[in-house]
Short mmCIF file of C-alpha atoms in Angstrom, two decimals:
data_model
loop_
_atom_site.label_atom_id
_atom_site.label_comp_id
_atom_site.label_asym_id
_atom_site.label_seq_id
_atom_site.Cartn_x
_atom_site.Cartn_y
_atom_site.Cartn_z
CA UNK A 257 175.79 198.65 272.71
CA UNK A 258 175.38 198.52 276.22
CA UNK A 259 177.78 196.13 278.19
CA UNK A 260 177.40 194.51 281.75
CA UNK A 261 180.00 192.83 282.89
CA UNK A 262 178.67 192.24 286.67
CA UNK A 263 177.52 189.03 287.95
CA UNK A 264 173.50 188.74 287.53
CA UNK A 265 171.45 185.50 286.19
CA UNK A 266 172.54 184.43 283.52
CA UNK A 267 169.39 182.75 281.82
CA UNK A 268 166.09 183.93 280.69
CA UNK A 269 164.07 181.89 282.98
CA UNK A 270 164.46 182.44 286.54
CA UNK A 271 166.47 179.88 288.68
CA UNK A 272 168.25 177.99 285.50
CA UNK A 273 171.82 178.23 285.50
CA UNK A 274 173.20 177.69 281.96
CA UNK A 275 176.07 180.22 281.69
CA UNK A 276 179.21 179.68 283.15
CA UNK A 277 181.04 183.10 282.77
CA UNK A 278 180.39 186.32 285.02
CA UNK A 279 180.61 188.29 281.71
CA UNK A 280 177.64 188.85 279.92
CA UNK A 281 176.98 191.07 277.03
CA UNK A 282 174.00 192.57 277.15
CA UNK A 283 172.47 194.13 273.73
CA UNK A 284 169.88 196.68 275.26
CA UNK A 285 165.91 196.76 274.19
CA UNK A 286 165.85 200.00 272.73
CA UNK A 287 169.32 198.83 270.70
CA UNK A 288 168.94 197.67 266.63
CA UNK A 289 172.16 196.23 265.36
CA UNK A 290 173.00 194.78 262.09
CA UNK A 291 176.21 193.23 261.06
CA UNK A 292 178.73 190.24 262.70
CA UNK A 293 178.84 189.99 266.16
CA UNK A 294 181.61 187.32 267.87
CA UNK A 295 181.10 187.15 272.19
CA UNK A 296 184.04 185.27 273.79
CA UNK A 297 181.06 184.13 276.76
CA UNK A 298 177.63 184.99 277.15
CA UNK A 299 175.97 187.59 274.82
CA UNK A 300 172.49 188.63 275.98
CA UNK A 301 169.77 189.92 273.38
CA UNK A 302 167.31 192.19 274.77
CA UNK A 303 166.95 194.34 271.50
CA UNK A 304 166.98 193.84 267.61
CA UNK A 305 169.97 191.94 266.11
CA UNK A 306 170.03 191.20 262.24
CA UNK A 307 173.33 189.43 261.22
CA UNK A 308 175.33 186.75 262.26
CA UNK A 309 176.37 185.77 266.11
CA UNK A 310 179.32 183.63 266.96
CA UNK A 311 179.67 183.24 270.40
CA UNK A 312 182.04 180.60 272.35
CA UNK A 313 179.58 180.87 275.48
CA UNK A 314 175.79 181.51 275.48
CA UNK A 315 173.45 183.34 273.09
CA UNK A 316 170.61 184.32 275.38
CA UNK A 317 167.63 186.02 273.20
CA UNK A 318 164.74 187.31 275.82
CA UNK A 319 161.27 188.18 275.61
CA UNK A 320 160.70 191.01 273.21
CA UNK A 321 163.81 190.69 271.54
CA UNK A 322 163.92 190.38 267.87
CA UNK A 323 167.25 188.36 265.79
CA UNK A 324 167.03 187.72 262.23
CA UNK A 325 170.17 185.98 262.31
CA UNK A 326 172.50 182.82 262.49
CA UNK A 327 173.27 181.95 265.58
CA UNK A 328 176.65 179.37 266.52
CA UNK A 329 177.57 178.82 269.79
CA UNK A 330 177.76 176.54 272.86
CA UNK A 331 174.55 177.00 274.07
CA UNK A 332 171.46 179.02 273.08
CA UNK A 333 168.24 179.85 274.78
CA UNK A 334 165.50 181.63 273.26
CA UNK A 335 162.55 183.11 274.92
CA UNK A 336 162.24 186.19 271.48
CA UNK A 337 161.49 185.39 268.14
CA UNK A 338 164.66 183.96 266.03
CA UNK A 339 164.48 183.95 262.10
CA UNK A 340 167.57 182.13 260.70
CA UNK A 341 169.32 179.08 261.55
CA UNK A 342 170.56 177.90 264.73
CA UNK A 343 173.76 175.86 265.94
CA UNK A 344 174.30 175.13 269.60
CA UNK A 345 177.40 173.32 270.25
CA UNK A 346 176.13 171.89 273.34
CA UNK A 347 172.38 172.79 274.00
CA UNK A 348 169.60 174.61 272.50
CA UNK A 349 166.66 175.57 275.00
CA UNK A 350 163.52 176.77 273.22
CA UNK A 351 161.25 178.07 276.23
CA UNK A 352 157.69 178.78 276.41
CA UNK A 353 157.51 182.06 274.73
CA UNK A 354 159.54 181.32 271.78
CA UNK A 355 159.41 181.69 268.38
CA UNK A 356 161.84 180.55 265.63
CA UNK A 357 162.06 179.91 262.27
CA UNK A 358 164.78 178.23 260.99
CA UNK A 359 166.69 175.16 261.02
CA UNK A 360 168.17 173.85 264.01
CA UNK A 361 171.16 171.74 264.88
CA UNK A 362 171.97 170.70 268.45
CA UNK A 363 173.32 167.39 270.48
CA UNK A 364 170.59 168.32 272.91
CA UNK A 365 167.81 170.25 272.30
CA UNK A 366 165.30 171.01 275.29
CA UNK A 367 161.24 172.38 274.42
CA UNK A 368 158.69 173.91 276.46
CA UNK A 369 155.40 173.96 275.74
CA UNK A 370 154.15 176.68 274.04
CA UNK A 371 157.45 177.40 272.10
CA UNK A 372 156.71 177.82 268.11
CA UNK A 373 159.29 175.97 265.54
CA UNK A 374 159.36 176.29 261.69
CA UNK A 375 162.14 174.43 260.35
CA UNK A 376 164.50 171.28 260.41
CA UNK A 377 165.97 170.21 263.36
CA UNK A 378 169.18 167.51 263.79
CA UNK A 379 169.47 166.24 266.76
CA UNK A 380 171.47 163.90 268.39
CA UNK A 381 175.38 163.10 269.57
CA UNK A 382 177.31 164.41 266.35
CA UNK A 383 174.64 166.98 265.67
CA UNK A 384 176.90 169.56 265.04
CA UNK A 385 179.90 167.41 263.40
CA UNK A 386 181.15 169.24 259.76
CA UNK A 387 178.31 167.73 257.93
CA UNK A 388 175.50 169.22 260.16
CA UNK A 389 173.68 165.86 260.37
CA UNK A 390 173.48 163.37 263.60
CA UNK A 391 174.85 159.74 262.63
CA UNK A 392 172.24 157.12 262.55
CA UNK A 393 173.22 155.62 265.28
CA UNK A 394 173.39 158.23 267.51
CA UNK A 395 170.25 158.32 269.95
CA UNK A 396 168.87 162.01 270.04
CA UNK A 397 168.73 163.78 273.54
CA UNK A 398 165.17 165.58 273.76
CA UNK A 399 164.51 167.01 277.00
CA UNK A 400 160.73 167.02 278.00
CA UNK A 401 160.53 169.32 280.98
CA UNK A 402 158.74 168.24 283.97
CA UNK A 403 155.47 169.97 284.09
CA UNK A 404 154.99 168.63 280.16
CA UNK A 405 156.03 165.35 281.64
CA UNK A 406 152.63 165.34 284.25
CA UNK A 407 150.25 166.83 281.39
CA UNK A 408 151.26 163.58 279.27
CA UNK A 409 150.26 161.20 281.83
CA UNK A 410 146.69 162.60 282.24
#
């Protein structure tokens, strides 16, 4: 496991600053790891992960990174492919290159086009309260960036 612990970005797409800790764990492309993995910040996945992330931070899996896992943490943001279930305490960013299968659950959840999805997804204010489902009355927070925001006007 390789570890970086020096500020850099933080997020897979340039400019967007989600993580909030200058310690980042970086899991290296030409790394394949299988088994429980707990990150007291930001835990970046360049490589192959099969198990089960916990992290109290970020969970940032890039482009070309594979992780058949479950994922819980405080935010996630996938640009790799994902197979297994996915809880993001505060948001879950799904950007263009994306591809996940498996049920989601997030207060906010935030989709760029050209992201793939296979799954069920709860969203809204309790999304991630012990019984995994939003209340009815909660209003569900979907995020439509802005260039998908012009395309639906035309």
């Amino acid at each position: 496991m390789k570890v970086n612990s020096r500020p850099t970005p933080a997020t897979i797409e340039e400019g967007e600053a989600m993580a909030t800790s200058n310690e980042i764990t970086v899991i290296g492309p030409d790394t394949h790891i299988k088994g429980e993995m707990t990150f007291g910040s930001t835990a970046r996945v360049l490589g192959t992960f099969e198990g089960t992330i916990t992290a109290k931070g970020e969970v940032q899996v890039a482009e070309g990174a594979t992780c058949r896992a479950s994922i819980d943490a405080a935010r996630v943001a996938v640009d790799g492919v994902v197979e297994g279930n996915v809880t993001a305490h505060e948001k879950l960013t799904l950007n263009q290159k994306a591809r996940l299968k498996g049920d989601l659950v997030a207060p906010t959840l935030v989709v760029a086009e050209g992201a793939e999805f296979k799954g069920h997804v709860t969203v809204g204010g309790d999304a991630t309260s012990a019984n995994g489902r939003a209340p009815s009355a909660a209003e569900p927070k979907v995020v439509v960036p802005a260039a998908d925001k012009a395309a639906a006007k035309k």
